Coordinates of C-alpha atoms and ligand atoms in Angstrom, one line a residue:
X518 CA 0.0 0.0 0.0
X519 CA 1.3 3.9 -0.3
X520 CA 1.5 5.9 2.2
X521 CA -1.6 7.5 2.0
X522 CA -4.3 5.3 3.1
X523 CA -8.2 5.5 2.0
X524 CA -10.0 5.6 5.2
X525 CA -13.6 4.8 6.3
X526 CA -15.8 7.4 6.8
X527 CA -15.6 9.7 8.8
X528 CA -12.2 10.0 8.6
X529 CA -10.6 11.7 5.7
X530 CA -7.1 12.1 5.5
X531 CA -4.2 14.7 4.8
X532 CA -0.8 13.6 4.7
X533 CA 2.0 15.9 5.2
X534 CA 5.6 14.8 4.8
X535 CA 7.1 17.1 7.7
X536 CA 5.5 18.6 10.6
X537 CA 6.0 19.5 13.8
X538 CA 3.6 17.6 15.6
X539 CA 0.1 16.2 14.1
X540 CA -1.6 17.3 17.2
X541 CA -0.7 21.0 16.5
X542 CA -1.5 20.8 13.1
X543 CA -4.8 19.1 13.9
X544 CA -5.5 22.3 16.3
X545 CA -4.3 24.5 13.4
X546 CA -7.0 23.3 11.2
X547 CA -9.5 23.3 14.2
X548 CA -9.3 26.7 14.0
X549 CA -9.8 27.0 10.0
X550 CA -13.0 24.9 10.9
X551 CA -11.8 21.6 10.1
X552 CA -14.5 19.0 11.1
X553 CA -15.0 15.7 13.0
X554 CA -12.9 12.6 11.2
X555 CA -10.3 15.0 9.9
X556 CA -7.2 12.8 10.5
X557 CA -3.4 14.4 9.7
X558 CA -0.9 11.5 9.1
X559 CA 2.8 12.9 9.0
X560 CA 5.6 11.5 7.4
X561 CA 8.4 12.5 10.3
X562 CA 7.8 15.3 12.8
X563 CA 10.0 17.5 14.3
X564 CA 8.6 18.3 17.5
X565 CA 6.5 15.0 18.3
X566 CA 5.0 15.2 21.9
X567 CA 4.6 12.4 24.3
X568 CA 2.6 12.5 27.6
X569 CA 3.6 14.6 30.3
X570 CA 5.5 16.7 28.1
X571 CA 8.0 13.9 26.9
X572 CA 9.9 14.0 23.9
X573 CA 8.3 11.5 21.1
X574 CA 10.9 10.8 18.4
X575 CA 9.2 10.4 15.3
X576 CA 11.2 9.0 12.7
X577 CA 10.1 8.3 8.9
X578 CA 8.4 5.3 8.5
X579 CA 6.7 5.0 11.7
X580 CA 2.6 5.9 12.0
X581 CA 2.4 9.7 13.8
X582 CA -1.1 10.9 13.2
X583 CA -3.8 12.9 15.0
X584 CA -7.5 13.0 14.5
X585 CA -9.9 15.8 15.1
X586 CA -12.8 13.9 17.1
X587 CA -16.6 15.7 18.5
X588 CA -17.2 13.5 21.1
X589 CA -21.4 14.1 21.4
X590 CA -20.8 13.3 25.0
X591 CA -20.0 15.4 27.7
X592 CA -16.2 17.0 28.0
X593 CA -15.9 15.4 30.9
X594 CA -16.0 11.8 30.0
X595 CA -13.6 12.6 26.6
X596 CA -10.3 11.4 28.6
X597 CA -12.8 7.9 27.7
X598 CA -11.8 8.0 24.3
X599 CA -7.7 7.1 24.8
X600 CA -9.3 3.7 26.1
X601 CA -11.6 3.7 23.0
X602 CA -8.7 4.0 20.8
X603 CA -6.7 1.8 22.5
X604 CA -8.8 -0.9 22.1
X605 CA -9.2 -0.3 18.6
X606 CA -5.7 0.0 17.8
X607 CA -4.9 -3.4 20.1
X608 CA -7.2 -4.8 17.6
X609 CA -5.8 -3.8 14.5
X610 CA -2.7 -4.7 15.5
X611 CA -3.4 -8.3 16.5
X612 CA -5.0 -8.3 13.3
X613 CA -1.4 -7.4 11.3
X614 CA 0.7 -9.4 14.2
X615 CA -0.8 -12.1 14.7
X616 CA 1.9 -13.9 16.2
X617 CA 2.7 -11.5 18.6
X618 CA 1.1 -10.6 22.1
X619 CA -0.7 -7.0 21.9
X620 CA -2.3 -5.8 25.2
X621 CA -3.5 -2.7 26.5
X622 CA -1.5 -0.7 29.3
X623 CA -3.1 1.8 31.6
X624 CA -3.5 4.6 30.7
X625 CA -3.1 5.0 26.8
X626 CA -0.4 2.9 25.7
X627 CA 0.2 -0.5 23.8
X628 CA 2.4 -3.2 24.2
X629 CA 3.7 -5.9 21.9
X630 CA 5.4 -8.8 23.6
X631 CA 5.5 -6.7 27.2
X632 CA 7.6 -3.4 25.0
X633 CA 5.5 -0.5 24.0
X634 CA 5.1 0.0 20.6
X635 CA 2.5 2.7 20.9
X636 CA 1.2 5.7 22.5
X637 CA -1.6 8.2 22.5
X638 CA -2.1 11.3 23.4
X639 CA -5.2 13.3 23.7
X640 CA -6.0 17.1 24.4
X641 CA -8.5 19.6 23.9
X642 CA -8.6 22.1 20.5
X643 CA -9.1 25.3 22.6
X644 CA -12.1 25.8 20.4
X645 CA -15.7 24.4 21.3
X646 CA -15.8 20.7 22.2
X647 CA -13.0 19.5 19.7
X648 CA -10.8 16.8 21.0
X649 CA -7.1 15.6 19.7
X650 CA -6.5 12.6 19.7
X651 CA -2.6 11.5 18.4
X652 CA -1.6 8.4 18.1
X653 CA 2.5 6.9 17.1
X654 CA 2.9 3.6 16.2
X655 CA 6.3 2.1 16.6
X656 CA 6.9 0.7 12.9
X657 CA 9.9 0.3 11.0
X658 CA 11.6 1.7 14.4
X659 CA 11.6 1.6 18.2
X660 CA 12.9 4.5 18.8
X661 CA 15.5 5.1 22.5
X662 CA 13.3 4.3 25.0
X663 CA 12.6 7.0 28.0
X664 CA 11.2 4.9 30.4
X665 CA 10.6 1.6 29.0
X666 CA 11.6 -1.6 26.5
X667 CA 10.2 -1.1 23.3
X668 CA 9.5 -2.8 20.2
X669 CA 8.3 -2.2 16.4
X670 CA 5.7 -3.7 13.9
X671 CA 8.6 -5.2 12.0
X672 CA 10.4 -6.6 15.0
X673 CA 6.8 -7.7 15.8
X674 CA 6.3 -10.0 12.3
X675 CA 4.1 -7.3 11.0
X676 CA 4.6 -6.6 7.3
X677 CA 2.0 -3.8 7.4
X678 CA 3.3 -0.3 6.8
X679 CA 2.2 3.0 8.7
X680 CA -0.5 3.6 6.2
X681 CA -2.7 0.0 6.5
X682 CA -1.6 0.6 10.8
X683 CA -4.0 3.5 9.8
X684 CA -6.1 2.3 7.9
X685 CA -6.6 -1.0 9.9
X686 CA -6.9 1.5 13.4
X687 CA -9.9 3.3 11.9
X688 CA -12.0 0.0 10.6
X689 CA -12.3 -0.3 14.4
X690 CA -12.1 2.9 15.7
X691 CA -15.0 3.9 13.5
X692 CA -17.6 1.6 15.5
X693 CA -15.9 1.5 18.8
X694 CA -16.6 5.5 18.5
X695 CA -20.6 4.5 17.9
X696 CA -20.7 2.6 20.7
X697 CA -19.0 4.6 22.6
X698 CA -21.0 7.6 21.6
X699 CA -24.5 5.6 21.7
X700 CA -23.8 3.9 25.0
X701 CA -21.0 5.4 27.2
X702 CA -18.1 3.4 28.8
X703 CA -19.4 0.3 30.3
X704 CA -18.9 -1.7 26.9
X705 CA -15.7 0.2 26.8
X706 CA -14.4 -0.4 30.1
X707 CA -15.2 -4.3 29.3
X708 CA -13.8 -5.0 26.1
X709 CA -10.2 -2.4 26.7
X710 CA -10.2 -4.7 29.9
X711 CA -10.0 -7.9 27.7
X712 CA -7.2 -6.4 26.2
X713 CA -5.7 -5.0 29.5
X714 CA -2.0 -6.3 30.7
X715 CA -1.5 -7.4 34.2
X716 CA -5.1 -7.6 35.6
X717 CA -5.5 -8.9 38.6
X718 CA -2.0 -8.8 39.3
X719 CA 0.9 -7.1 40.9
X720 CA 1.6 -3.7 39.5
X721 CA 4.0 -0.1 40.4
X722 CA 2.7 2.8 40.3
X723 CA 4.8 5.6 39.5
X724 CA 3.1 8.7 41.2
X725 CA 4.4 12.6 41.3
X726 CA 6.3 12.7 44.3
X727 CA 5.5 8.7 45.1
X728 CA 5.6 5.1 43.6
X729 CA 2.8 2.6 44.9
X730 CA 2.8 -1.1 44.6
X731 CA -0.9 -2.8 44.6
X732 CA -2.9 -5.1 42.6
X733 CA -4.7 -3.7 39.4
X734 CA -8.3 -4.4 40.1
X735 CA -9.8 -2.9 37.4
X736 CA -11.0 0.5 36.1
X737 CA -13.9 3.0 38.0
X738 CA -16.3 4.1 35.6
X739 CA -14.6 7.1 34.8
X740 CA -11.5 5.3 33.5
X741 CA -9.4 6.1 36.5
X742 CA -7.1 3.0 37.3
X743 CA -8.3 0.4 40.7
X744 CA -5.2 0.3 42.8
X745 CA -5.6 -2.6 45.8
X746 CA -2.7 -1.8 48.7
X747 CA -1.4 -4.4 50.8
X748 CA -3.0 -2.3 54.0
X749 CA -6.4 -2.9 52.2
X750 CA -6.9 0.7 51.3
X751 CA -8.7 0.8 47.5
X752 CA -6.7 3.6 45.5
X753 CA -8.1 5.9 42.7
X754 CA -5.4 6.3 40.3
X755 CA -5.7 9.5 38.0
X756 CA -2.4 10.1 36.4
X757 CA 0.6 7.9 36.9
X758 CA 3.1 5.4 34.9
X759 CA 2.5 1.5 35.5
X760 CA 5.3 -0.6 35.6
X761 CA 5.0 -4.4 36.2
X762 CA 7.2 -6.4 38.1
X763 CA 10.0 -8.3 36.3
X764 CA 8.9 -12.2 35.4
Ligands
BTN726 C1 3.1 8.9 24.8 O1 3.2 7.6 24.9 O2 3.8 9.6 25.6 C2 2.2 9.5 23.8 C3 2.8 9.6 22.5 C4 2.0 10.3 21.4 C5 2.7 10.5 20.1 C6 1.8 10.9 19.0 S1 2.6 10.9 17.5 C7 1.3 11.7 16.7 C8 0.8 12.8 17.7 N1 1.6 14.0 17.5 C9 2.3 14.3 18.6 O3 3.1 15.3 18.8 N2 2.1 13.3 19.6 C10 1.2 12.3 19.1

């Protein structure tokens, strides 16, 4: 396939060779009154972000995109769609590696064979309800890892290039969002826990000022992560990295 995938309604594509980041351009064009399903797929960027302000090298041949999403639900439940997306993408990746182990880590990132080979990140336009959601896919390269292992589609098995990662993503995404939409999170919450690594076992949480070790029970129907302590004490986890313990 090129590089430039033909993609499902509503998403319609514009490819760019260089940017600095999707999710800035997919702001820009917020602004010019872009609409719901405009997707930006890059070639390389320059100034690729990660979560908590993190560096996300974004070297050609890997999948760095950003879609323009109107939830229809309220802003408050949009953080919900990082775990819509993740299960989509967990899906479409399983699909194009089928020999290797995809699962879902809390809160927005993938991971092939226990090394991440994708991450998500999701913030507002500024403008009316408008969400970004950006997604890199780890695939010709695994780029230095910051904090953890990491892996890429090729090192995976996968043939697939960023385009078909794209074009597979959005056959689910397209009606995980409907559901989603339709129904809320419960369905969600369910199926991205299907998906999930480490449930029901031990996990470390690393906090702001604090790492906490406790069993992953699950998710609260917000999204927030279940955190069971040794003391008993059941934890709300709102932002944080997971780690699990080494096998
Ligand atoms: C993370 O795991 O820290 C999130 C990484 C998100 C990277 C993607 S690449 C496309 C989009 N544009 C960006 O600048 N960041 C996201």
């Amino acid at each position: 396939m090129t590089q430039q995938p033909s993609l499902p309604p509503p998403f319609h594509l514009t490819f760019l060779d260089c940017i600095d980041s999707t999710n800035e351009e997919v702001k820009r064009l917020a602004l010019g009154g872009a609409d719901h399903g405009t997707v930006v797929q890059a070639g390389e960027q320059t100034a690729g972000r990660g979560r908590r302000g993190r560096l996300w090298v974004s070297p050609r041949g890997n999948l760095h995109c950003s879609f323009l999403l109107e939830p229809g639900r309220p802003l408050s439940e949009a953080a919900q769609l990082s775990f819509v997306a993740g299960l989509s993408l967990a899906e479409a990746l399983t699909e194009l590696c089928p020999q290797a182990e995809i699962r879902c880590k809390w809160p927005n990132d993938l991971l092939c064979n226990g090394r991440k080979i994708s991450g998500m990140l999701l913030e507002t336009t500024g403008i009316g309800q408008g969400i970004v959601l950006g997604i890199g896919v780890n695939i010709l390269a695994a780029p230095d890892p910051a904090l953890y292992p990491t892996i890429c589609v090729r090192d995976a098995g996968g043939s697939a290039d960023a385009g078909e990662v794209l074009a597979a993503f959005c056959r689910h995404f397209g009606p995980w969002f409907d559901r989603w939409r339709e129904g809320g999170f419960p369905a969600i919450r369910a199926a991205w826990l299907g998906h999930a690594r480490g449930l029901g076992g031990e996990i470390h949480v690393r906090l702001e000022n604090q790492t906490l070790t406790g069993i992953f029970a699950g998710l609260d129907d917000a999204g927030a992560l279940l955190l069971d302590l040794p003391n008993g004490e059941r934890r709300l986890i709102l932002a944080g990295d997971v780690f699990f313990p080494a096998m």
